[in-house]
Structure formats: C-alpha cells, structure tokens
Amino acid sequence: MKALTAAWRAGRAGLPTTPAGVEICAAAVFLGVRAVGLAQLALALPTAFRHATSPVLFTAVLVCYVAESAAVAAAVVRARAYRGPRWGVLDTAVAAAVLVTQPFFTAPEDSTGSWTAWGFALTLGSAAGAAIVFARRRWTVAAVAVLAGSYLVGSLPSAAGGPVRTTVVSNAFAYIGFALLTRLLVGYLRRLGADAEAAREAAALAAAEAARLREVERQRMLLHDNIGVLHLLARPELPAELVGPLRAQAVALANRVRAFLDDVPGSPPAPARAAVPGQGGGTRT
C-alpha cells in the first residue's frame, strides 16, 4: 500500500500502456461494475427482502450469485486479466439462472423498477464481461443471447399490463448495448496496446542498431589511425626528426587499443598525428 501511495503521489500510478495494462484496465472495469451493483443492492437489501414473495429463495439465489462473483473476482485478480472462456461461461450461466429464477421470489408488480428483482441490474455487467472475456465474437453473441433470452423468459410471463411488458422488452436490448459498446472500447484499447508495444520494440531495435553502428565506426577509426602510423613508420625514407613524434603517437595509439580491449569508457583520444612532408594528414587506407 505504501508503494502504491508513493507512486500515486509521484504521478506514476497510471496503468502501463501495454497489452497487459489494457487487460488490467478491462478487468478493473468489469469488477468495478459488479462491485457497484452489489453495493447498490446491499443498500436496498432490507426493502427488497421485505417485498420478496419467497425470502428463502431470494436469499439462496443472492448467496450463490455473491459466491460466484467472489470466485470470478479472485481469479481475475490473480491473473490480472479477465480472460479464459470457462469464467465467462460460468458467469453467463449463473446470471441466466438468476434471471430465470427471479419470478419465483418477485411479485409481478415488482418485476421492473425494484431491487427485489435485482437480476436485471446486476447481470448487465455479465453482458459487458462477456465482451471482455470471450476472444471470439460468436461467443459474445451467444452469451448476450442467453442473457437477454433468460431475462425475457423470466420476466415477460409475469409482467402486469402492456407498459410493463414494453419495459421488459426494451430492457432486453440493454444487454446488446452493454456488450456492443464494451466490445468496441476494449477491442480498440487492445489494438492501441499492441501498437504501442510494437512501437517500443521497434524503437529498442533501432537503438540497438544505432549503438552497433557507433561501435563499428569507433573500431574503424581506431584501426585507421593505427594503420596510418604503421605505414609512416615503415617508410625507409622517413625523416629522422619525425621518428620520435611518430613513436610517441604509436605509444598513444597502443594505449587506446589497450583501453578499447579492456573496455575502459572515456579513453583519452590519441594526440594529433605528426605531419609528414607531402602527406596531407597521414596515410589513408
């Protein structure tokens, strides 16, 4: 906790712009939506429990749903991502069971707009989760169809009057909307994360190549200077007054080579080469 607080104060608490960071963000949104829904239900629980037609069934369904949510949350936190079809299948199945069972503990007049019928509000997050957890679109479509179908099967028969039935039908489209918008957003973020990772890898490769070229140039210049001095020393007509300076330069170049072989950073440059009459700055290879 202290590390997180220090990172937040230093402005480094943001998620990394990597594929892993995108998955953490998506998982956090999924768990956050689930937590907010459960918190709202907890506040309204006394009233919802009093209006339940079967308090025992109401409690049993709620306990099972909370237990499943805790299991999924633990797996997501451990993996730092909401991935793995089995968790998506489990969450969809439990949500569908809640929606189908809901009429057995909810009065017809409480089937909409009431926390006694809490299934609709909480299972919308399952539709969004399906868009995150399933890699293939057809799995997401199947999960949304199961959720919307279960809601209609559980709520339409007990809907009292035309306005309530209209509300139930329009509510079913919310599953499609939540899944579609989540899929668009998370898919876009995943592509951005992949592009950012590819850009970082390309930049690292470019930096490594630039360092390699600098090292090649360093070696080339080092060998060029040595070859130039050796050629001058090998000339039989070398004036006697240049022998001393050239030998001094040869010693300096030898020290440079030794520093290079020993990988000593910041080795001092060799002194300027002695000029030879008729040679404009030394012999080139």
Coordinates of C-alpha atoms in Angstrom, one line a residue:
M1 CA 0.0 0.0 0.0
K2 CA 2.8 2.4 0.8
A3 CA 4.4 1.7 -2.6
L4 CA 1.0 2.4 -4.3
T5 CA 0.6 5.7 -2.3
A6 CA 4.2 6.8 -3.2
A7 CA 3.6 6.0 -6.9
W8 CA 0.3 8.0 -6.8
R9 CA 2.0 11.0 -5.2
A10 CA 4.8 10.9 -7.8
G11 CA 2.3 10.7 -10.7
R12 CA 3.3 7.2 -11.6
A13 CA 0.2 5.3 -10.6
G14 CA -1.3 5.1 -14.1
L15 CA -1.7 1.8 -15.8
P16 CA 1.1 0.9 -18.3
T17 CA 0.3 1.5 -21.9
T18 CA 0.9 -2.2 -22.8
P19 CA -1.3 -5.1 -23.7
A20 CA -1.1 -6.2 -20.0
G21 CA -2.1 -2.7 -18.9
V22 CA -5.2 -2.9 -21.2
E23 CA -6.2 -6.2 -19.7
I24 CA -5.8 -4.9 -16.1
C25 CA -8.0 -1.9 -17.1
A26 CA -10.7 -4.1 -18.6
A27 CA -10.7 -6.4 -15.6
A28 CA -10.9 -3.4 -13.3
V29 CA -13.9 -2.0 -15.1
F30 CA -15.6 -5.4 -15.1
L31 CA -15.0 -5.9 -11.3
G32 CA -15.9 -2.3 -10.6
V33 CA -19.3 -2.5 -12.3
R34 CA -20.0 -5.7 -10.4
A35 CA -19.0 -4.1 -7.1
V36 CA -21.1 -1.0 -7.7
G37 CA -24.1 -3.2 -8.4
L38 CA -23.7 -5.3 -5.3
A39 CA -23.1 -2.2 -3.2
Q40 CA -26.4 -0.7 -4.5
L41 CA -28.2 -4.0 -3.7
A42 CA -26.7 -4.0 -0.2
L43 CA -28.2 -0.6 0.5
A44 CA -31.6 -1.6 -0.8
L45 CA -31.5 -5.1 0.6
P46 CA -33.8 -4.6 3.7
T47 CA -36.6 -3.2 1.5
A48 CA -36.0 -5.8 -1.3
F49 CA -36.1 -8.6 1.3
R50 CA -39.4 -7.5 2.8
H51 CA -41.0 -7.4 -0.6
A52 CA -39.8 -10.8 -1.7
T53 CA -42.5 -13.4 -2.1
S54 CA -40.0 -16.2 -1.1
P55 CA -37.4 -14.8 1.3
V56 CA -35.6 -18.1 1.5
L57 CA -35.3 -18.4 -2.3
F58 CA -34.3 -14.8 -2.5
T59 CA -31.5 -15.3 0.0
A60 CA -30.3 -18.6 -1.6
V61 CA -30.1 -17.1 -5.1
L62 CA -28.3 -14.0 -3.8
V63 CA -25.8 -16.0 -1.8
C64 CA -25.0 -18.2 -4.8
Y65 CA -24.6 -15.1 -7.0
V66 CA -22.3 -13.4 -4.5
A67 CA -20.2 -16.6 -4.1
E68 CA -19.8 -16.9 -7.9
S69 CA -18.9 -13.2 -8.1
A70 CA -16.2 -13.7 -5.4
A71 CA -14.8 -16.7 -7.2
V72 CA -14.6 -14.8 -10.5
A73 CA -13.1 -11.8 -8.8
A74 CA -10.4 -13.9 -7.1
A75 CA -9.4 -15.5 -10.4
V76 CA -9.3 -12.1 -12.2
V77 CA -7.2 -10.6 -9.5
R78 CA -4.7 -13.5 -9.6
A79 CA -4.5 -13.4 -13.4
R80 CA -4.5 -9.6 -13.6
A81 CA -6.9 -10.0 -16.5
Y82 CA -10.4 -11.3 -17.3
R83 CA -9.5 -13.9 -19.8
G84 CA -10.4 -17.6 -20.1
P85 CA -13.7 -18.8 -21.6
R86 CA -14.6 -21.0 -18.6
W87 CA -15.1 -18.0 -16.4
G88 CA -17.2 -16.3 -19.0
V89 CA -19.3 -19.4 -19.4
L90 CA -19.7 -19.7 -15.6
D91 CA -20.7 -16.1 -15.2
T92 CA -23.2 -16.2 -18.0
A93 CA -24.7 -19.4 -16.7
V94 CA -25.1 -18.1 -13.2
A95 CA -26.6 -14.8 -14.5
A96 CA -29.1 -16.7 -16.6
A97 CA -30.1 -18.9 -13.7
V98 CA -30.7 -15.7 -11.6
L99 CA -32.9 -14.2 -14.3
V100 CA -34.9 -17.4 -14.8
T101 CA -35.4 -18.0 -11.0
Q102 CA -36.2 -14.3 -10.3
P103 CA -40.0 -14.6 -10.9
F104 CA -40.3 -17.2 -8.1
F105 CA -39.3 -14.7 -5.4
T106 CA -40.6 -11.4 -7.0
A107 CA -44.2 -10.2 -7.2
P108 CA -45.5 -9.2 -10.7
E109 CA -45.7 -5.5 -9.7
D110 CA -42.0 -5.6 -8.6
S111 CA -40.7 -7.2 -11.8
T112 CA -39.3 -3.9 -13.1
G113 CA -38.0 -0.9 -11.3
S114 CA -37.4 -2.7 -8.0
W115 CA -34.4 -4.1 -6.2
T116 CA -36.4 -7.1 -5.3
A117 CA -35.9 -8.0 -9.0
W118 CA -32.2 -7.3 -8.8
G119 CA -31.2 -9.7 -11.5
F120 CA -31.6 -7.3 -14.4
A121 CA -29.4 -4.6 -12.9
L122 CA -26.6 -6.9 -11.9
T123 CA -26.5 -9.2 -14.9
L124 CA -25.9 -6.2 -17.3
G125 CA -22.3 -6.4 -16.1
S126 CA -22.2 -10.0 -17.2
A127 CA -23.0 -8.9 -20.8
A128 CA -20.2 -6.4 -20.6
G129 CA -17.9 -9.1 -19.1
A130 CA -18.8 -11.5 -22.0
A131 CA -17.5 -8.8 -24.4
I132 CA -14.2 -8.8 -22.5
V133 CA -13.6 -12.4 -21.6
F134 CA -14.5 -14.1 -25.0
A135 CA -12.0 -13.7 -27.8
R136 CA -14.4 -14.7 -30.5
R137 CA -17.4 -12.6 -31.4
R138 CA -19.7 -15.5 -31.8
W139 CA -19.2 -16.5 -28.1
T140 CA -20.0 -13.0 -27.1
V141 CA -23.2 -13.0 -29.2
A142 CA -24.2 -16.4 -27.8
A143 CA -23.7 -15.1 -24.2
V144 CA -25.8 -12.0 -24.9
A145 CA -28.5 -14.1 -26.5
V146 CA -28.6 -16.3 -23.4
L147 CA -28.8 -13.4 -21.0
A148 CA -31.4 -11.5 -23.0
G149 CA -33.4 -14.6 -23.6
S150 CA -33.3 -15.6 -19.9
Y151 CA -34.5 -12.2 -18.9
L152 CA -37.4 -12.3 -21.4
V153 CA -38.4 -15.8 -20.3
G154 CA -38.3 -14.9 -16.7
S155 CA -39.9 -11.5 -16.8
L156 CA -42.4 -11.4 -19.7
P157 CA -44.9 -14.0 -18.3
S158 CA -45.2 -12.2 -15.0
A159 CA -45.3 -8.7 -16.5
A160 CA -48.5 -7.0 -15.4
G161 CA -50.0 -4.9 -18.2
G162 CA -48.8 -3.6 -21.5
P163 CA -46.5 -0.8 -20.2
V164 CA -44.6 -3.3 -18.0
R165 CA -44.3 -5.7 -20.9
T166 CA -42.9 -2.9 -23.1
T167 CA -40.4 -2.1 -20.4
V168 CA -39.3 -5.7 -20.1
V169 CA -38.7 -5.9 -23.9
S170 CA -36.8 -2.6 -24.0
N171 CA -34.7 -3.7 -21.1
A172 CA -33.6 -6.8 -23.0
F173 CA -31.9 -4.6 -25.6
A174 CA -29.7 -3.2 -22.8
Y175 CA -27.7 -6.5 -22.8
I176 CA -26.9 -6.0 -26.5
G177 CA -25.9 -2.3 -25.9
F178 CA -23.7 -3.1 -23.0
A179 CA -21.9 -5.9 -24.8
L180 CA -21.5 -4.0 -28.1
L181 CA -20.1 -0.8 -26.5
T182 CA -17.8 -2.8 -24.3
R183 CA -16.5 -4.8 -27.2
L184 CA -15.8 -1.7 -29.2
L185 CA -14.0 0.0 -26.4
V186 CA -11.9 -2.9 -25.2
G187 CA -11.1 -4.0 -28.8
Y188 CA -9.9 -0.6 -29.6
L189 CA -7.8 -0.4 -26.4
R190 CA -6.3 -3.8 -27.1
R191 CA -5.2 -2.7 -30.6
L192 CA -3.7 0.5 -29.2
G193 CA -1.8 -1.5 -26.6
A194 CA -0.5 -3.9 -29.3
D195 CA 0.6 -0.9 -31.5
A196 CA 2.3 0.7 -28.5
E197 CA 4.2 -2.5 -27.7
A198 CA 5.2 -2.9 -31.3
A199 CA 6.5 0.7 -31.4
R200 CA 8.5 0.2 -28.3
E201 CA 10.1 -3.0 -29.7
A202 CA 10.9 -1.2 -33.0
A203 CA 12.5 1.7 -31.0
A204 CA 14.6 -0.7 -29.0
L205 CA 15.7 -2.5 -32.2
A206 CA 16.6 0.9 -33.8
A207 CA 18.5 2.0 -30.6
A208 CA 20.4 -1.3 -30.6
E209 CA 21.3 -0.9 -34.3
A210 CA 22.4 2.7 -33.8
A211 CA 24.7 1.5 -30.9
R212 CA 26.1 -1.2 -33.1
L213 CA 26.9 1.2 -35.9
R214 CA 28.5 3.6 -33.5
E215 CA 30.7 0.8 -32.2
V216 CA 31.6 -0.2 -35.8
E217 CA 32.6 3.4 -36.5
R218 CA 34.6 3.6 -33.3
Q219 CA 36.5 0.4 -34.3
R220 CA 37.0 1.6 -37.9
M221 CA 38.5 4.9 -36.7
L222 CA 40.8 3.2 -34.2
L223 CA 42.2 0.8 -36.8
H224 CA 42.5 3.6 -39.4
D225 CA 44.7 5.7 -37.1
N226 CA 46.9 2.7 -36.3
I227 CA 47.3 1.7 -39.9
G228 CA 48.3 5.2 -40.8
V229 CA 51.0 5.4 -38.2
L230 CA 52.4 2.0 -39.0
H231 CA 52.6 2.9 -42.7
L232 CA 54.6 6.0 -41.9
L233 CA 57.0 4.2 -39.5
A234 CA 57.6 1.6 -42.2
R235 CA 58.8 4.1 -44.8
P236 CA 62.6 3.8 -45.2
E237 CA 62.9 7.4 -46.3
L238 CA 61.2 8.7 -43.1
P239 CA 63.0 11.9 -41.9
A240 CA 64.8 11.3 -38.6
E241 CA 63.1 14.3 -37.0
L242 CA 59.7 12.6 -37.3
V243 CA 60.7 9.2 -35.8
G244 CA 60.3 10.5 -32.2
P245 CA 56.9 12.1 -32.7
L246 CA 55.6 9.0 -34.6
R247 CA 56.8 6.7 -32.0
A248 CA 55.1 8.8 -29.3
Q249 CA 51.9 8.6 -31.3
A250 CA 52.3 4.9 -31.7
V251 CA 52.5 4.5 -28.0
A252 CA 49.4 6.7 -27.5
L253 CA 47.5 4.6 -30.1
A254 CA 48.7 1.4 -28.4
N255 CA 47.2 2.7 -25.2
R256 CA 44.0 3.5 -27.0
V257 CA 43.8 -0.1 -28.3
R258 CA 44.5 -1.5 -24.8
A259 CA 41.8 0.7 -23.4
F260 CA 39.4 -0.4 -26.1
L261 CA 40.2 -4.1 -25.4
D262 CA 39.8 -3.5 -21.7
D263 CA 36.5 -1.7 -22.4
V264 CA 37.6 1.3 -20.4
P265 CA 35.0 4.1 -21.0
G266 CA 36.1 7.6 -21.8
S267 CA 39.6 6.7 -23.0
P268 CA 41.5 9.8 -23.9
P269 CA 41.9 10.5 -27.7
A270 CA 45.3 10.0 -29.2
P271 CA 47.3 13.1 -29.9
A272 CA 47.3 14.5 -33.4
R273 CA 49.3 12.7 -35.9
A274 CA 52.6 14.2 -36.9
A275 CA 52.6 15.7 -40.4
V276 CA 54.9 14.3 -43.0
P277 CA 56.0 16.4 -45.8
G278 CA 54.0 15.6 -48.9
Q279 CA 51.3 13.7 -46.8
G280 CA 48.2 15.7 -46.1
G281 CA 47.4 14.5 -42.6
G282 CA 48.6 10.8 -42.8
T283 CA 48.1 7.8 -44.9
R284 CA 44.6 6.6 -45.7
T285 CA 43.6 3.1 -46.4

